[in-house]
Amino acid sequence: MKKSKAHLYAQKQTTTPTHITTAYQGHHIDVQVETVDLPEGPKTYDLVCHPGAVAILPITDDGRIILIEQWRRAIKQILLEIPAGTLEPGEDPELCAIRELQEEIGYKPTKLTLMATFFSAPGFCNEKIHLYLATGLIPSKLTGDDTDCIDTVYYTLDELNDLIQKGLIHDAKTLIALKLYGK
């Protein structure tokens, strides 16, 4: 069987790096510079290393979807999105999802179902997002780091589909969650 161009390229790219340096260490990310020797010469990659994250689609008993509005500094605007958060080193994604829901919307799920696991931007970042469906919500508030700037909003799936059609939801994890839930 003939290998595709992508497979042949991947074989070359899996070469062990000859040099790795950490260009930046932050609170949630590191930036590494990897040099790989390829037949055509050395190639350098800037890679964002992320511990992973969770994202949660919370559904109330009456079928409404709880989203949050929050200021996102990187894009300088407020986004409408599902609750989410970064994994602590070694943290179980399910426990992180429960904690994030309590911090961001003040509910704890009685049922948590994994919907999907995906990479957010694999061209330069290794962040893996674990996407959960949360149901059987009971009030249970925890104080989080940035929860003072978050507003909680409730929508029906039809209302959210209208917002998507109007181009008013721009967050990828939210679009993925709603697409998977609405299928």
Short mmCIF file of C-alpha atoms in Angstrom, two decimals:
data_model
loop_
_atom_site.label_atom_id
_atom_site.label_comp_id
_atom_site.label_asym_id
_atom_site.label_seq_id
_atom_site.Cartn_x
_atom_site.Cartn_y
_atom_site.Cartn_z
CA MET A 1 0.00 0.00 0.00
CA LYS A 2 1.33 3.42 -0.98
CA LYS A 3 1.83 5.90 1.85
CA SER A 4 0.29 9.35 1.61
CA LYS A 5 2.39 12.51 1.51
CA ALA A 6 1.24 13.28 5.05
CA HIS A 7 2.48 9.88 6.30
CA LEU A 8 5.83 10.26 4.57
CA TYR A 9 6.22 13.76 6.00
CA ALA A 10 5.27 12.50 9.48
CA GLN A 11 8.00 9.85 9.29
CA LYS A 12 10.57 12.60 8.70
CA GLN A 13 9.10 14.82 11.43
CA THR A 14 9.23 12.17 14.15
CA THR A 15 13.01 12.42 14.16
CA THR A 16 14.29 12.93 17.70
CA PRO A 17 15.12 16.59 18.31
CA THR A 18 18.84 17.32 18.39
CA HIS A 19 18.34 20.36 20.58
CA ILE A 20 15.52 21.53 22.88
CA THR A 21 15.53 24.79 24.79
CA THR A 22 12.85 26.38 26.93
CA ALA A 23 12.38 29.92 25.67
CA TYR A 24 9.69 30.85 28.19
CA GLN A 25 8.19 29.38 31.37
CA GLY A 26 4.85 30.77 32.47
CA HIS A 27 2.10 29.94 34.93
CA HIS A 28 0.18 27.73 32.51
CA ILE A 29 2.41 27.32 29.46
CA ASP A 30 6.01 26.86 28.44
CA VAL A 31 7.44 27.66 25.02
CA GLN A 32 10.05 25.22 23.77
CA VAL A 33 12.26 25.58 20.73
CA GLU A 34 13.04 22.21 19.14
CA THR A 35 15.66 21.67 16.44
CA VAL A 36 15.36 18.55 14.29
CA ASP A 37 17.91 17.37 11.73
CA LEU A 38 16.13 16.52 8.49
CA PRO A 39 17.66 15.33 5.21
CA GLU A 40 17.24 18.85 3.78
CA GLY A 41 18.88 20.41 6.84
CA PRO A 42 18.00 21.47 10.39
CA LYS A 43 14.50 22.77 11.08
CA THR A 44 13.42 24.71 14.17
CA TYR A 45 9.94 24.61 15.73
CA ASP A 46 8.45 26.90 18.39
CA LEU A 47 6.07 24.78 20.46
CA VAL A 48 3.64 25.81 23.19
CA CYS A 49 3.55 23.17 25.94
CA HIS A 50 0.27 23.13 27.88
CA PRO A 51 -0.83 20.77 30.69
CA GLY A 52 -4.24 20.23 29.08
CA ALA A 53 -7.70 21.48 29.88
CA VAL A 54 -11.32 20.56 30.39
CA ALA A 55 -14.44 22.09 28.88
CA ILE A 56 -17.92 21.35 30.10
CA LEU A 57 -21.37 21.64 28.50
CA PRO A 58 -23.74 22.00 31.49
CA ILE A 59 -27.41 21.17 30.89
CA THR A 60 -30.11 22.05 33.43
CA ASP A 61 -32.95 19.66 34.28
CA ASP A 62 -35.28 21.74 32.09
CA GLY A 63 -32.90 21.44 29.11
CA ARG A 64 -31.28 24.86 29.17
CA ILE A 65 -27.57 25.21 28.47
CA ILE A 66 -25.47 27.28 30.85
CA LEU A 67 -22.77 29.41 29.25
CA ILE A 68 -20.53 32.11 30.61
CA GLU A 69 -19.61 35.54 29.31
CA GLN A 70 -16.05 36.45 30.11
CA TRP A 71 -13.39 38.92 29.04
CA ARG A 72 -10.55 37.26 27.13
CA ARG A 73 -7.40 39.33 27.22
CA ALA A 74 -5.70 37.64 24.23
CA ILE A 75 -8.44 38.78 21.85
CA LYS A 76 -9.54 41.89 23.80
CA GLN A 77 -13.24 41.03 23.85
CA ILE A 78 -15.97 39.27 25.79
CA LEU A 79 -16.70 35.72 24.64
CA LEU A 80 -19.77 33.59 25.14
CA GLU A 81 -18.44 30.13 25.97
CA ILE A 82 -18.87 26.94 27.94
CA PRO A 83 -17.12 26.68 31.31
CA ALA A 84 -13.52 25.45 31.03
CA GLY A 85 -10.24 25.38 32.85
CA THR A 86 -6.64 24.25 32.87
CA LEU A 87 -5.62 20.95 34.42
CA GLU A 88 -3.25 21.09 37.36
CA PRO A 89 -0.21 18.79 36.95
CA GLY A 90 -1.40 15.18 37.41
CA GLU A 91 -5.03 16.22 37.96
CA ASP A 92 -7.81 13.87 36.85
CA PRO A 93 -9.80 15.60 34.08
CA GLU A 94 -13.17 14.61 35.62
CA LEU A 95 -12.24 16.16 38.97
CA CYS A 96 -11.03 19.29 37.19
CA ALA A 97 -14.34 19.51 35.29
CA ILE A 98 -16.34 19.28 38.52
CA ARG A 99 -14.16 21.95 40.18
CA GLU A 100 -14.43 24.31 37.20
CA LEU A 101 -18.22 24.04 37.14
CA GLN A 102 -18.40 24.84 40.85
CA GLU A 103 -16.07 27.82 40.45
CA GLU A 104 -17.54 29.27 37.26
CA ILE A 105 -21.29 28.60 37.44
CA GLY A 106 -21.91 27.41 41.01
CA TYR A 107 -23.14 23.91 40.18
CA LYS A 108 -21.88 20.37 40.67
CA PRO A 109 -22.98 17.64 38.23
CA THR A 110 -24.38 14.32 39.39
CA LYS A 111 -23.50 12.90 35.97
CA LEU A 112 -20.46 13.73 33.84
CA THR A 113 -20.07 12.12 30.40
CA LEU A 114 -17.00 12.45 28.18
CA MET A 115 -18.14 13.80 24.80
CA ALA A 116 -14.76 14.10 23.04
CA THR A 117 -11.07 14.73 23.49
CA PHE A 118 -9.34 17.01 20.99
CA PHE A 119 -6.28 19.20 20.44
CA SER A 120 -6.97 22.94 20.37
CA ALA A 121 -4.20 24.03 17.96
CA PRO A 122 -1.91 21.07 17.09
CA GLY A 123 0.14 23.07 14.60
CA PHE A 124 2.05 24.70 17.44
CA CYS A 125 0.52 23.62 20.76
CA ASN A 126 0.03 20.28 22.55
CA GLU A 127 -3.03 21.37 24.60
CA LYS A 128 -5.52 18.50 24.79
CA ILE A 129 -9.07 19.42 25.80
CA HIS A 130 -11.36 16.89 27.50
CA LEU A 131 -14.95 17.87 26.68
CA TYR A 132 -17.69 16.74 29.07
CA LEU A 133 -21.49 16.85 29.19
CA ALA A 134 -22.68 17.72 32.72
CA THR A 135 -26.22 16.89 33.85
CA GLY A 136 -28.08 16.53 37.13
CA LEU A 137 -26.76 19.89 38.30
CA ILE A 138 -27.00 20.74 42.00
CA PRO A 139 -26.03 24.10 43.56
CA SER A 140 -22.46 23.94 44.90
CA LYS A 141 -20.30 27.07 44.71
CA LEU A 142 -16.51 27.21 45.03
CA THR A 143 -14.51 30.43 44.83
CA GLY A 144 -12.14 30.44 41.86
CA ASP A 145 -9.31 32.62 40.63
CA ASP A 146 -11.05 34.72 37.98
CA THR A 147 -14.74 34.18 38.72
CA ASP A 148 -15.45 37.82 39.60
CA CYS A 149 -15.41 38.73 35.89
CA ILE A 150 -17.75 35.96 34.72
CA ASP A 151 -21.48 36.27 34.02
CA THR A 152 -23.63 33.14 33.83
CA VAL A 153 -26.29 32.98 31.10
CA TYR A 154 -28.91 30.36 30.19
CA TYR A 155 -29.99 29.47 26.66
CA THR A 156 -32.04 26.86 24.85
CA LEU A 157 -30.31 24.90 22.10
CA ASP A 158 -32.48 26.69 19.51
CA GLU A 159 -31.39 30.09 20.84
CA LEU A 160 -27.74 29.04 20.67
CA ASN A 161 -28.16 27.72 17.13
CA ASP A 162 -29.55 31.16 16.19
CA LEU A 163 -26.52 32.85 17.77
CA ILE A 164 -24.21 30.52 15.83
CA GLN A 165 -26.03 31.30 12.57
CA LYS A 166 -25.64 35.02 13.29
CA GLY A 167 -21.89 34.55 13.87
CA LEU A 168 -22.06 35.54 17.53
CA ILE A 169 -20.29 32.52 19.06
CA HIS A 170 -16.58 32.50 18.26
CA ASP A 171 -15.15 30.05 20.79
CA ALA A 172 -14.06 26.76 19.18
CA LYS A 173 -14.65 24.49 22.18
CA THR A 174 -18.16 25.89 22.55
CA LEU A 175 -18.94 25.38 18.87
CA ILE A 176 -17.64 21.79 19.06
CA ALA A 177 -19.68 21.05 22.20
CA LEU A 178 -22.90 22.46 20.74
CA LYS A 179 -22.41 20.62 17.45
CA LEU A 180 -21.84 17.29 19.23
CA TYR A 181 -24.78 17.86 21.59
CA GLY A 182 -27.18 18.95 18.86
CA LYS A 183 -26.53 16.10 16.43
#
